[in-house]
């Protein structure tokens, strides 16, 4: 069970309100790389985890992420505090309010009009948070890699926000939050490598014919190689290889139909068959207008502008 | 630019139609860990990448994922081929069709009724694919970690599907696809470690006071530690620490309001203030009915069942 | 900031695993009326709230909802525990696993295949949780009403789940969770009525011509009235009232266009005007086939079945 | 299977970076009428198609749309190239970066902060692409019409973007892409009309009593008619026709309940019945405040402003 | 069945076009608190309702909300009328069009580029309307509370929009729409209290041990109490209570596994166990670069900036 | 403005309740091809339309679609009537209720548990309706084509549902609804062709070099041609054409960077460059376990099963 302490994990000293900046910070409140995503990711993993040590770690970090969600949400609320009061009380001329609400040049208007200046679980474009952002699948060797990646992404988004603001109090709090992503990534790395072996993830081995093949599917100069397809580790194979699939078969797909299915499939095919050797008049041709010759010289569609004809 | 070869990358030989299995396989067609997600992830990264070698690699793998999307979609279509014809042509008794469509015990009915048996870009529960699944953020040291994690997850979902089916042709094709996830993970690992340094991702360093702190926010026995919070690397700090934030401050958030904002905020606070020392009658009390004493002994709500009172 | 205790708020004793029931319980984990929605709703309100007493209450209840999220997620994980192991380890015949995964008759297959048996932030149909479920708008007299309604809905969904399960341990835990929704509703009711006045919400009064009008827009016998449109309080007005809008005006909408806009609008209107007095041949008519008379007697479309003609 | 050529299908020469324009162009990358939607639409149809000629066509056009997705994504990346570097490296004063990121006046900030300047699968408002945009249903006579419509829409969105930009290189590339939509529409039209008959789509005929009826459900002057409800083809029927449904029945819905259901339904009705002849005090009335007469003259709600009373 | 009258329910007189304002008004067209949500909410409840009086009321109000949807959509269309024509016809210099489309400082660009200036079912940030906004659950005592809350929210959003615009015609129409929300709330209040009892909603009583308990889960000064946790009604209990769950049990969760499940669960646990007493080298350490001492003094990560070290 | 008549447009006589069938019918209530989508599509077009005749038509058909939404929703409610009462009143043994709710073999459980048996705005898999289904873009020549396609799709989904049910009353009502889609399609076809010219849609012509080119991007035998790429109309061009883009250029994309951007871009490239000629040890190699030779013979990953080695 959870408990809450009314102090923040980190002290926040903001210079002045700034709804436009608040809008950008929503990215780490209700955005895909934000703190709600982090908290949900680790919390649901903790619930499903059976290894006692990892379970502890996941609860520890999940709980801390909730405290980070509180910090970032508090900052958003503070930056919006003035705008919230002004719109709710309507004490100014309408035109002034309108200009202040649209002047931020980003989606701050949504925070004001729909959410009344409160921190909303949206990203900086107003897209509601969705659990589609949480990629937990219930296998530790995969989930820990997902966590490592998630911490890396969150670190970077904080870095971008730090680069954008010149309010020293906001910068300081964001630096704390960014730093914790680094620490969490380190913990998840340790937890991953404490499972041996952890690669390939899961239990089934790959088919050895294809685990070290690199298919060169994209052609054209210059072809720059690297550690990912160079050396004795790799068997580089160009694609397509003409008439063969990589397994040496014909690359076709086949299935047997039973006696109920076969006639129905045939009947549908006959009903929707394309008539060969036919040049039907189409709706588009009807739509080209009466003074046009729809079957005329290719490409002549309703007068072509000079600039394109020359 | 892309081109297409009408042969599949891998030959597919399915024993018999099976719409229920088709429904499960949709997970790797339009699900979060599926091939469309993979193709979109690497393709958008390739477009934004400036390092020529990584750009090549991303196009190579993105293109291969499109070929995998084709394989899994082809299998789905084959497994549904009979159901599709039967429903479209309506040649059987309605009850039989109804039973066949709901008998699979999963969401196969959606594939039949809405999508006509074709492979749809949904997961196995019918949720449409969304780009919210793609977590690319445009920084290689984060994106490559995301790719490594994504390949791990995809490998596991294929493994689960392989465990579920006893059709040897489907099993064989799924094993090929699973194997390629292993190979791709290996390439992305190489590409990540070919960037030096790659940790912490990005450019800004963390605040050294907090990069190696582990906050113990979840209490209770047993506390099992591991490499993620043990050893000289880590400074383990329990939480909450009473009246202080981790920075030594008071854990409060402050902001200055200007002369336009302060009075509006005050006015809103006054308008919506909660009246102290008041026990207002509420709608819920009105709603408890006339023969009840709403202010009576706590917890008496409309008769309590025996089993709970004893 | 938050802290966590590894004990649940309420002890859970489940008789046996049951992935089908787990699937239904997801409704209160990641569904619209579930505990994540509740926690997010109150937590974001707490962050934006300025009244110190209400802020405390919102944090208290938000934190408790997190503990409830933990309880329901733990139950889901427990009910899935066996299924999770069986699929991950693949120790049985594939057909048996396939049957067990699709035999629950609901969306349990998604929990197994995609989420590995862990509690996922989805509803019982597999739809990912979305912050679109959270209706907080930052005005206490509206938000408290939203909270009252949300608690009512959550209470009912728990009631339905209790009616469905015969596992006494699950029933007991669900009854606890349901009861807390009642207690929370009572608190929110008190908090609403402690704001005076609280109706109409907000600051602007309504137009007195229309605050007590009831428009009878739906006609037909029997017309059953009730407290919502009967008595001296109400002025019942039928609709439509012929040629007049309810304000006595002509019910039209007008706007002035400037000299830049007017000609562009005219030009667009001319370009896309519908030609009067014309019966154009259409694509549909082309598509009816050559042996059909498309302008023939109305309704003759490709042979009419007996049962409809008589 | 697919292969890729590192040259674009069309050469792109952009004058200068412009993140605001990049944001608008995302509409055709990850928007509903964009190239990913097109590619997915035709590719999934190709997989499900059984007619060999149409299958070829669908693969041809799907593959070309992937090449278009690459062109538009490349343009977006190019237009964002400078902004990406500036934010990632943080080499300028924060205020300058903040102004440059919010100065575009649209959702460009999302592309920078969340996606690092890379092309993201979102529309110009930041909404992630969803397969809900793909309306394929697996019946060629419907799907081809959907394709025709989709090409029309894509053509128009390109036209709007062309009208907005004055960069000749962008204009030129967009014109190529727009032109291809015209060509694709022509192909799909041919394919539709090569199926005979193709109207009505599917197999079941309509009920001849209603195939040529036009219900006039919207009244008021002026009533302007057109080819869609005029002439001998049409039987125009006004609605509502008083006490009758259009089938001549009573317009009611009925169902039989079995002996298990009937008493449960009755019991629920009794439990939730509205009490007749009752004017209950409500929560809203409690909430109007003590100095108000809640049952007083209708519409007097907390002081009415002058301008509305006269 | 429905019919339509071409006059609006309320006359609309707009001064001049204003696409930026149109964008904000979309909030009440396709936003979560807007008129489509209202109409859908009451209409679906009406369909499911069995009480004849409430069914009438719900149809009456649902139908009126459709008329309001028409009013707000008409205003949006009018405010966009000029922008629509200008972009469609492209009669101006591209730069002028570009500036006019991005100059509104909000998401108006989406309305122009994607929706051609027509009213779209999106909120003011461009998020498509979703039925996830509709919280109907089919129990009148819950649904009526949801309706009361929904009307409160809609009233407030109208109030904010009224505060923003200085166009007297728009202000007048918005005031009408806002007023009707007040009237509807009054009706729903009456309908709720005409059900006796209506609290707790539904049929099952709560567990009397917990219906009047208030858990104090959030600690810290000042603790401000109110009617929601004060007085004889309430039993205030602090949390956490040390080693006990609130039921007096141990706060653990237990389940029995059958003989098929137990070994599979054990096998999975063994396979993914975390190795104790191990300090594995991790990918992050590999990634710190060769000139770094990864096991060195805690927190030294690639150079620490001056401002943080002091 | 709208008004409502309590009779349905078409009389509905259902034989018996059937929650499983109700679930399938939701497809036409809240699914992508359903009646809400239709009503919203035409209603929003009507609001934006300036041609008086088309505006009338769109309102006529939009209003009728609302009446259809009412019919299909009423049928869903009727089929669920018994299940609703049984679950709400809980008068049976829990096991019986559980079996009845999961026995339908589709997503009916969601309708019962979450929506209380009422018609919900979801598709048959439980996915909430989204305005992403509405493809209106505000240009009549595109929107009418979208409407034609939408009617075709709706017709087909009704046809599939008719094929599934053997309840004559449901079949009859569905046939009426299906028929009206045919009639509406006919109207929209007339409206499209009454605009002259209507192809290409919009105002800008295509580039004549590419309007009649068919790119053959998908290779392989058999190549079956048809009206869409055969005859004098078409110029069939194979792809890729080696080293050239279709415009004759080099197929590259270029942009000029200004003096602020160029150094930042260079700096980012240097920071994230991939090191050439390096074979870094990776996390995956660490994760393969100590008794493995990670650089050993390619593809040997943790023991290969017999069946794959031979």
Short mmCIF file of N, CA and C in Angstrom, two decimals, chain B residues 18 20-21 23-24 27 32-33 104-107 123-125 127 133 157 159-166 171 216-224 239-242 244-245 265 267-269 271-275 278-285 299 301 308, chain C residues 1-7 49-51 54 86-95 97-98 101-107 109-117 125-128 138-141 172 175 182 185-186 189-191 193-197 201-203:
data_model
loop_
_atom_site.label_atom_id
_atom_site.label_comp_id
_atom_site.label_asym_id
_atom_site.label_seq_id
_atom_site.Cartn_x
_atom_site.Cartn_y
_atom_site.Cartn_z
N UNK B 18 -7.83 -21.80 -39.96
CA UNK B 18 -8.06 -21.74 -38.51
C UNK B 18 -8.22 -20.29 -38.09
N UNK B 20 -9.42 -18.87 -35.52
CA UNK B 20 -9.04 -18.55 -34.14
C UNK B 20 -7.54 -18.30 -34.02
N UNK B 21 -6.76 -19.14 -34.67
CA UNK B 21 -5.31 -18.93 -34.67
C UNK B 21 -4.96 -17.65 -35.42
N UNK B 23 -6.61 -15.00 -35.52
CA UNK B 23 -6.84 -13.89 -34.60
C UNK B 23 -5.64 -13.67 -33.67
N UNK B 24 -5.09 -14.76 -33.15
CA UNK B 24 -3.94 -14.61 -32.26
C UNK B 24 -2.73 -14.06 -33.00
N UNK B 27 -1.62 -10.32 -33.49
CA UNK B 27 -0.72 -9.65 -32.54
C UNK B 27 0.59 -9.21 -33.20
N UNK B 32 1.17 -4.14 -30.80
CA UNK B 32 2.25 -3.23 -30.40
C UNK B 32 3.65 -3.79 -30.61
N UNK B 33 3.81 -5.10 -30.55
CA UNK B 33 5.14 -5.70 -30.74
C UNK B 33 5.26 -6.30 -32.13
N UNK B 104 -14.71 -19.53 -31.97
CA UNK B 104 -13.26 -19.54 -31.80
C UNK B 104 -12.86 -19.12 -30.39
N UNK B 105 -13.79 -18.48 -29.69
CA UNK B 105 -13.52 -18.11 -28.30
C UNK B 105 -12.56 -16.95 -28.15
N UNK B 106 -12.32 -16.24 -29.24
CA UNK B 106 -11.53 -15.01 -29.08
C UNK B 106 -12.13 -13.93 -29.98
N UNK B 107 -11.35 -12.98 -30.42
CA UNK B 107 -11.92 -11.87 -31.18
C UNK B 107 -11.99 -12.11 -32.67
N UNK B 123 -4.55 -5.48 -33.06
CA UNK B 123 -3.95 -6.54 -32.27
C UNK B 123 -4.98 -7.67 -32.08
N UNK B 124 -4.66 -8.66 -31.29
CA UNK B 124 -5.55 -9.82 -31.21
C UNK B 124 -6.83 -9.53 -30.45
N UNK B 125 -6.93 -8.35 -29.83
CA UNK B 125 -8.18 -7.95 -29.20
C UNK B 125 -8.97 -6.97 -30.03
N UNK B 127 -7.83 -3.99 -31.17
CA UNK B 127 -7.43 -2.60 -30.99
C UNK B 127 -6.62 -2.15 -32.20
N UNK B 133 2.65 3.40 -30.38
CA UNK B 133 3.54 2.27 -30.11
C UNK B 133 4.99 2.58 -30.47
N UNK B 157 6.98 -12.53 -28.03
CA UNK B 157 5.61 -12.75 -28.49
C UNK B 157 5.59 -13.86 -29.55
N UNK B 159 7.65 -16.32 -29.61
CA UNK B 159 7.86 -17.55 -28.84
C UNK B 159 6.54 -18.07 -28.26
N UNK B 160 5.74 -17.16 -27.73
CA UNK B 160 4.45 -17.57 -27.17
C UNK B 160 3.54 -18.14 -28.25
N UNK B 161 3.54 -17.51 -29.41
CA UNK B 161 2.68 -18.00 -30.50
C UNK B 161 3.15 -19.37 -30.97
N UNK B 162 4.45 -19.55 -31.04
CA UNK B 162 5.00 -20.86 -31.44
C UNK B 162 4.56 -21.93 -30.44
N UNK B 163 4.55 -21.57 -29.16
CA UNK B 163 4.10 -22.52 -28.14
C UNK B 163 2.63 -22.90 -28.27
N UNK B 164 1.87 -22.07 -28.96
CA UNK B 164 0.42 -22.28 -29.02
C UNK B 164 -0.04 -23.10 -30.20
N UNK B 165 0.70 -23.10 -31.28
CA UNK B 165 0.18 -23.74 -32.49
C UNK B 165 0.84 -25.08 -32.75
N UNK B 166 0.04 -26.01 -33.27
CA UNK B 166 0.64 -27.29 -33.64
C UNK B 166 0.65 -27.50 -35.15
N UNK B 171 4.31 -22.98 -37.49
CA UNK B 171 5.41 -23.01 -36.53
C UNK B 171 6.74 -22.69 -37.22
N UNK B 216 15.17 4.05 -1.35
CA UNK B 216 14.42 2.88 -0.86
C UNK B 216 13.01 3.39 -0.48
N UNK B 217 12.13 3.44 -1.45
CA UNK B 217 10.82 4.05 -1.19
C UNK B 217 9.76 3.04 -0.80
N UNK B 218 10.09 1.76 -0.94
CA UNK B 218 9.11 0.71 -0.64
C UNK B 218 9.61 -0.12 0.53
N UNK B 219 8.88 -0.06 1.63
CA UNK B 219 9.34 -0.77 2.84
C UNK B 219 8.61 -2.09 3.07
N UNK B 220 9.20 -2.92 3.92
CA UNK B 220 8.54 -4.15 4.32
C UNK B 220 9.45 -5.35 4.12
N UNK B 221 9.25 -6.34 4.96
CA UNK B 221 10.07 -7.55 4.90
C UNK B 221 9.52 -8.49 3.86
N UNK B 222 10.34 -9.32 3.23
CA UNK B 222 11.79 -9.26 3.24
C UNK B 222 12.30 -8.22 2.26
N UNK B 223 13.41 -7.59 2.60
CA UNK B 223 14.03 -6.66 1.67
C UNK B 223 15.19 -7.38 0.99
N UNK B 224 15.00 -7.72 -0.24
CA UNK B 224 16.02 -8.47 -0.97
C UNK B 224 16.79 -7.51 -1.87
N UNK B 239 13.34 6.55 2.22
CA UNK B 239 12.37 7.63 2.00
C UNK B 239 11.09 7.28 2.73
N UNK B 240 10.31 8.17 3.25
CA UNK B 240 10.57 9.59 3.36
C UNK B 240 11.53 9.88 4.50
N UNK B 241 12.22 10.98 4.34
CA UNK B 241 13.20 11.36 5.35
C UNK B 241 12.64 12.39 6.30
N UNK B 242 11.39 12.28 6.64
CA UNK B 242 10.77 13.22 7.56
C UNK B 242 10.48 14.54 6.89
N UNK B 244 12.23 16.77 5.30
CA UNK B 244 13.12 17.38 4.32
C UNK B 244 13.02 16.72 2.96
N UNK B 245 13.16 17.55 1.95
CA UNK B 245 13.28 17.03 0.60
C UNK B 245 14.70 16.52 0.40
N UNK B 265 -6.19 35.20 -8.74
CA UNK B 265 -6.02 33.94 -8.02
C UNK B 265 -6.71 34.02 -6.66
N UNK B 267 -9.22 35.92 -5.84
CA UNK B 267 -10.67 35.97 -6.04
C UNK B 267 -11.22 34.56 -6.30
N UNK B 268 -10.49 33.78 -7.10
CA UNK B 268 -10.95 32.43 -7.37
C UNK B 268 -10.92 31.59 -6.09
N UNK B 269 -9.88 31.77 -5.30
CA UNK B 269 -9.76 31.00 -4.06
C UNK B 269 -10.94 31.32 -3.13
N UNK B 271 -13.89 32.47 -3.96
CA UNK B 271 -15.15 32.00 -4.53
C UNK B 271 -15.36 30.51 -4.29
N UNK B 272 -14.28 29.75 -4.37
CA UNK B 272 -14.43 28.30 -4.28
C UNK B 272 -13.95 27.75 -2.94
N UNK B 273 -13.79 28.63 -1.95
CA UNK B 273 -13.28 28.16 -0.66
C UNK B 273 -14.25 27.18 -0.01
N UNK B 274 -13.66 26.23 0.70
CA UNK B 274 -14.46 25.30 1.49
C UNK B 274 -14.78 25.96 2.82
N UNK B 275 -16.05 25.93 3.21
CA UNK B 275 -16.45 26.57 4.46
C UNK B 275 -15.99 25.73 5.64
N UNK B 278 -18.36 23.27 9.28
CA UNK B 278 -19.70 23.19 8.71
C UNK B 278 -19.93 21.72 8.40
N UNK B 279 -21.12 21.25 8.68
CA UNK B 279 -21.44 19.88 8.30
C UNK B 279 -22.66 19.91 7.39
N UNK B 280 -22.43 20.24 6.15
CA UNK B 280 -23.57 20.45 5.24
C UNK B 280 -24.30 19.15 4.95
N UNK B 281 -25.59 19.26 4.80
CA UNK B 281 -26.36 18.14 4.28
C UNK B 281 -25.99 17.95 2.81
N UNK B 282 -25.87 16.70 2.39
CA UNK B 282 -25.42 16.47 1.03
C UNK B 282 -26.48 15.75 0.21
N UNK B 283 -26.24 15.76 -1.10
CA UNK B 283 -27.10 15.02 -1.99
C UNK B 283 -27.16 13.55 -1.64
N UNK B 284 -26.04 12.98 -1.23
CA UNK B 284 -26.03 11.56 -0.88
C UNK B 284 -26.97 11.30 0.29
N UNK B 285 -26.99 12.22 1.24
CA UNK B 285 -27.87 12.04 2.38
C UNK B 285 -29.33 12.15 1.97
N UNK B 299 -21.76 4.27 9.23
CA UNK B 299 -21.65 3.02 8.50
C UNK B 299 -22.95 2.30 8.30
N UNK B 301 -25.71 1.70 6.43
CA UNK B 301 -26.23 2.07 5.13
C UNK B 301 -27.22 1.03 4.67
N UNK B 308 -21.94 -10.17 6.83
CA UNK B 308 -20.90 -9.20 7.10
C UNK B 308 -20.94 -8.70 8.54
N UNK C 1 5.63 13.61 -1.66
CA UNK C 1 6.28 12.43 -2.22
C UNK C 1 5.61 11.17 -1.67
N UNK C 2 5.77 10.09 -2.39
CA UNK C 2 5.08 8.86 -2.04
C UNK C 2 6.03 7.85 -1.39
N UNK C 3 5.48 6.98 -0.54
CA UNK C 3 6.24 5.80 -0.15
C UNK C 3 5.32 4.59 -0.20
N UNK C 4 5.91 3.43 -0.17
CA UNK C 4 5.16 2.20 -0.40
C UNK C 4 5.49 1.20 0.69
N UNK C 5 4.47 0.45 1.09
CA UNK C 5 4.62 -0.62 2.07
C UNK C 5 4.27 -1.92 1.36
N UNK C 6 5.12 -2.90 1.51
CA UNK C 6 4.92 -4.10 0.69
C UNK C 6 3.69 -4.93 1.07
N UNK C 7 3.06 -4.59 2.17
CA UNK C 7 1.78 -5.24 2.47
C UNK C 7 0.67 -4.53 1.70
N UNK C 49 -5.26 22.02 -6.90
CA UNK C 49 -6.18 22.58 -5.90
C UNK C 49 -5.47 23.59 -5.01
N UNK C 50 -6.15 24.68 -4.67
CA UNK C 50 -5.56 25.69 -3.79
C UNK C 50 -6.18 25.71 -2.40
N UNK C 51 -7.36 25.15 -2.25
CA UNK C 51 -7.97 25.12 -0.92
C UNK C 51 -7.24 24.05 -0.10
N UNK C 54 -9.31 20.73 0.95
CA UNK C 54 -9.65 19.87 -0.19
C UNK C 54 -8.40 19.23 -0.77
N UNK C 86 2.61 -21.58 -17.69
CA UNK C 86 2.43 -22.61 -18.71
C UNK C 86 2.80 -22.12 -20.10
N UNK C 87 2.41 -20.89 -20.42
CA UNK C 87 2.71 -20.38 -21.76
C UNK C 87 4.19 -20.01 -21.89
N UNK C 88 4.74 -19.42 -20.83
CA UNK C 88 6.15 -19.00 -20.92
C UNK C 88 7.07 -20.19 -21.07
N UNK C 89 6.75 -21.27 -20.38
CA UNK C 89 7.66 -22.41 -20.40
C UNK C 89 7.32 -23.41 -21.51
N UNK C 90 6.10 -23.34 -22.00
CA UNK C 90 5.74 -24.19 -23.14
C UNK C 90 5.94 -25.66 -22.87
N UNK C 91 5.63 -26.09 -21.64
CA UNK C 91 5.93 -27.48 -21.28
C UNK C 91 4.83 -28.45 -21.66
N UNK C 92 3.74 -27.95 -22.22
CA UNK C 92 2.65 -28.83 -22.60
C UNK C 92 2.54 -28.93 -24.12
N UNK C 93 1.64 -29.80 -24.55
CA UNK C 93 1.37 -29.88 -25.98
C UNK C 93 0.73 -28.59 -26.45
N UNK C 94 1.09 -28.17 -27.65
CA UNK C 94 0.61 -26.88 -28.15
C UNK C 94 -0.91 -26.81 -28.17
N UNK C 95 -1.53 -27.89 -28.61
CA UNK C 95 -2.98 -27.88 -28.70
C UNK C 95 -3.62 -27.63 -27.34
N UNK C 97 -2.34 -25.96 -24.83
CA UNK C 97 -2.16 -24.55 -24.50
C UNK C 97 -3.13 -23.68 -25.30
N UNK C 98 -3.26 -24.00 -26.58
CA UNK C 98 -4.17 -23.21 -27.42
C UNK C 98 -5.59 -23.27 -26.89
N UNK C 101 -6.04 -21.29 -23.71
CA UNK C 101 -5.96 -19.84 -23.87
C UNK C 101 -7.20 -19.26 -24.55
N UNK C 102 -7.86 -20.05 -25.35
CA UNK C 102 -9.05 -19.53 -26.01
C UNK C 102 -10.33 -20.02 -25.33
N UNK C 103 -10.18 -20.89 -24.37
CA UNK C 103 -11.36 -21.49 -23.76
C UNK C 103 -12.08 -20.60 -22.77
N UNK C 104 -11.44 -19.49 -22.32
CA UNK C 104 -12.08 -18.65 -21.33
C UNK C 104 -13.29 -17.93 -21.90
N UNK C 105 -13.37 -17.85 -23.23
CA UNK C 105 -14.54 -17.22 -23.84
C UNK C 105 -14.56 -15.72 -23.70
N UNK C 106 -13.45 -15.12 -23.34
CA UNK C 106 -13.40 -13.66 -23.35
C UNK C 106 -12.03 -13.22 -23.84
N UNK C 107 -11.56 -12.05 -23.45
CA UNK C 107 -10.31 -11.55 -24.02
C UNK C 107 -9.06 -11.98 -23.24
N UNK C 109 -7.10 -14.22 -23.84
CA UNK C 109 -5.99 -14.55 -24.75
C UNK C 109 -5.04 -13.38 -24.90
N UNK C 110 -5.56 -12.17 -24.88
CA UNK C 110 -4.69 -11.00 -25.03
C UNK C 110 -3.75 -10.90 -23.83
N UNK C 111 -4.31 -11.06 -22.63
CA UNK C 111 -3.48 -10.99 -21.42
C UNK C 111 -2.35 -12.01 -21.50
N UNK C 112 -2.65 -13.17 -22.03
CA UNK C 112 -1.61 -14.20 -22.09
C UNK C 112 -0.58 -13.90 -23.18
N UNK C 113 -1.06 -13.70 -24.41
CA UNK C 113 -0.13 -13.63 -25.54
C UNK C 113 0.65 -12.32 -25.55
N UNK C 114 -0.03 -11.23 -25.31
CA UNK C 114 0.66 -9.94 -25.40
C UNK C 114 1.30 -9.53 -24.09
N UNK C 115 0.60 -9.77 -22.98
CA UNK C 115 1.09 -9.25 -21.70
C UNK C 115 1.69 -10.32 -20.80
N UNK C 116 1.79 -11.53 -21.28
CA UNK C 116 2.47 -12.57 -20.52
C UNK C 116 1.84 -12.88 -19.19
N UNK C 117 0.55 -12.62 -19.06
CA UNK C 117 -0.14 -12.95 -17.83
C UNK C 117 -0.08 -11.88 -16.76
N UNK C 125 -11.89 -5.73 -22.45
CA UNK C 125 -11.88 -6.03 -23.88
C UNK C 125 -10.52 -5.76 -24.51
N UNK C 126 -9.54 -5.39 -23.71
CA UNK C 126 -8.21 -5.17 -24.25
C UNK C 126 -7.93 -3.74 -24.67
N UNK C 127 -8.85 -2.82 -24.43
CA UNK C 127 -8.64 -1.43 -24.84
C UNK C 127 -7.69 -0.75 -23.84
N UNK C 128 -6.57 -0.20 -24.32
CA UNK C 128 -5.62 0.45 -23.40
C UNK C 128 -6.26 1.63 -22.66
N UNK C 138 -10.63 21.46 -13.58
CA UNK C 138 -10.00 22.52 -12.80
C UNK C 138 -10.93 23.52 -12.15
N UNK C 139 -12.19 23.19 -12.00
CA UNK C 139 -13.14 24.03 -11.26
C UNK C 139 -13.76 23.12 -10.20
N UNK C 140 -13.55 23.41 -8.91
CA UNK C 140 -13.96 22.46 -7.87
C UNK C 140 -15.44 22.09 -7.88
N UNK C 141 -16.31 23.04 -8.17
CA UNK C 141 -17.74 22.69 -8.11
C UNK C 141 -18.15 21.75 -9.25
N UNK C 172 -14.58 -11.22 -1.24
CA UNK C 172 -14.30 -10.44 -0.04
C UNK C 172 -13.48 -9.19 -0.37
N UNK C 175 -15.52 -6.69 -2.25
CA UNK C 175 -16.48 -6.01 -1.37
C UNK C 175 -15.79 -4.87 -0.62
N UNK C 182 -18.04 3.84 -1.74
CA UNK C 182 -19.15 4.49 -1.03
C UNK C 182 -18.61 5.55 -0.07
N UNK C 185 -17.37 8.53 -1.99
CA UNK C 185 -18.46 9.36 -2.50
C UNK C 185 -18.99 10.27 -1.40
N UNK C 186 -19.10 9.71 -0.19
CA UNK C 186 -19.59 10.53 0.93
C UNK C 186 -18.65 11.72 1.19
N UNK C 189 -19.12 14.33 -1.53
CA UNK C 189 -20.40 15.04 -1.34
C UNK C 189 -20.23 16.14 -0.29
N UNK C 190 -19.60 15.77 0.83
CA UNK C 190 -19.38 16.78 1.87
C UNK C 190 -18.56 17.95 1.34
N UNK C 191 -17.54 17.63 0.59
CA UNK C 191 -16.67 18.69 0.08
C UNK C 191 -17.40 19.60 -0.89
N UNK C 193 -20.68 20.27 -0.89
CA UNK C 193 -21.68 21.11 -0.23
C UNK C 193 -21.04 22.06 0.78
N UNK C 194 -19.76 21.87 1.05
CA UNK C 194 -19.05 22.82 1.90
C UNK C 194 -18.63 24.07 1.10
N UNK C 195 -18.85 24.06 -0.20
CA UNK C 195 -18.68 25.27 -1.00
C UNK C 195 -20.05 25.91 -1.16
N UNK C 196 -20.19 27.16 -0.78
CA UNK C 196 -21.50 27.80 -0.85
C UNK C 196 -21.41 29.12 -1.57
N UNK C 197 -22.20 29.41 -2.58
CA UNK C 197 -23.05 28.44 -3.27
C UNK C 197 -22.21 27.59 -4.20
N UNK C 201 -22.52 25.90 -11.07
CA UNK C 201 -21.08 25.91 -10.92
C UNK C 201 -20.48 27.10 -11.66
N UNK C 202 -19.35 27.58 -11.19
CA UNK C 202 -18.67 28.68 -11.86
C UNK C 202 -19.21 30.01 -11.43
N UNK C 203 -19.05 31.00 -12.28
CA UNK C 203 -19.27 32.37 -11.85
C UNK C 203 -20.37 33.06 -12.64
#
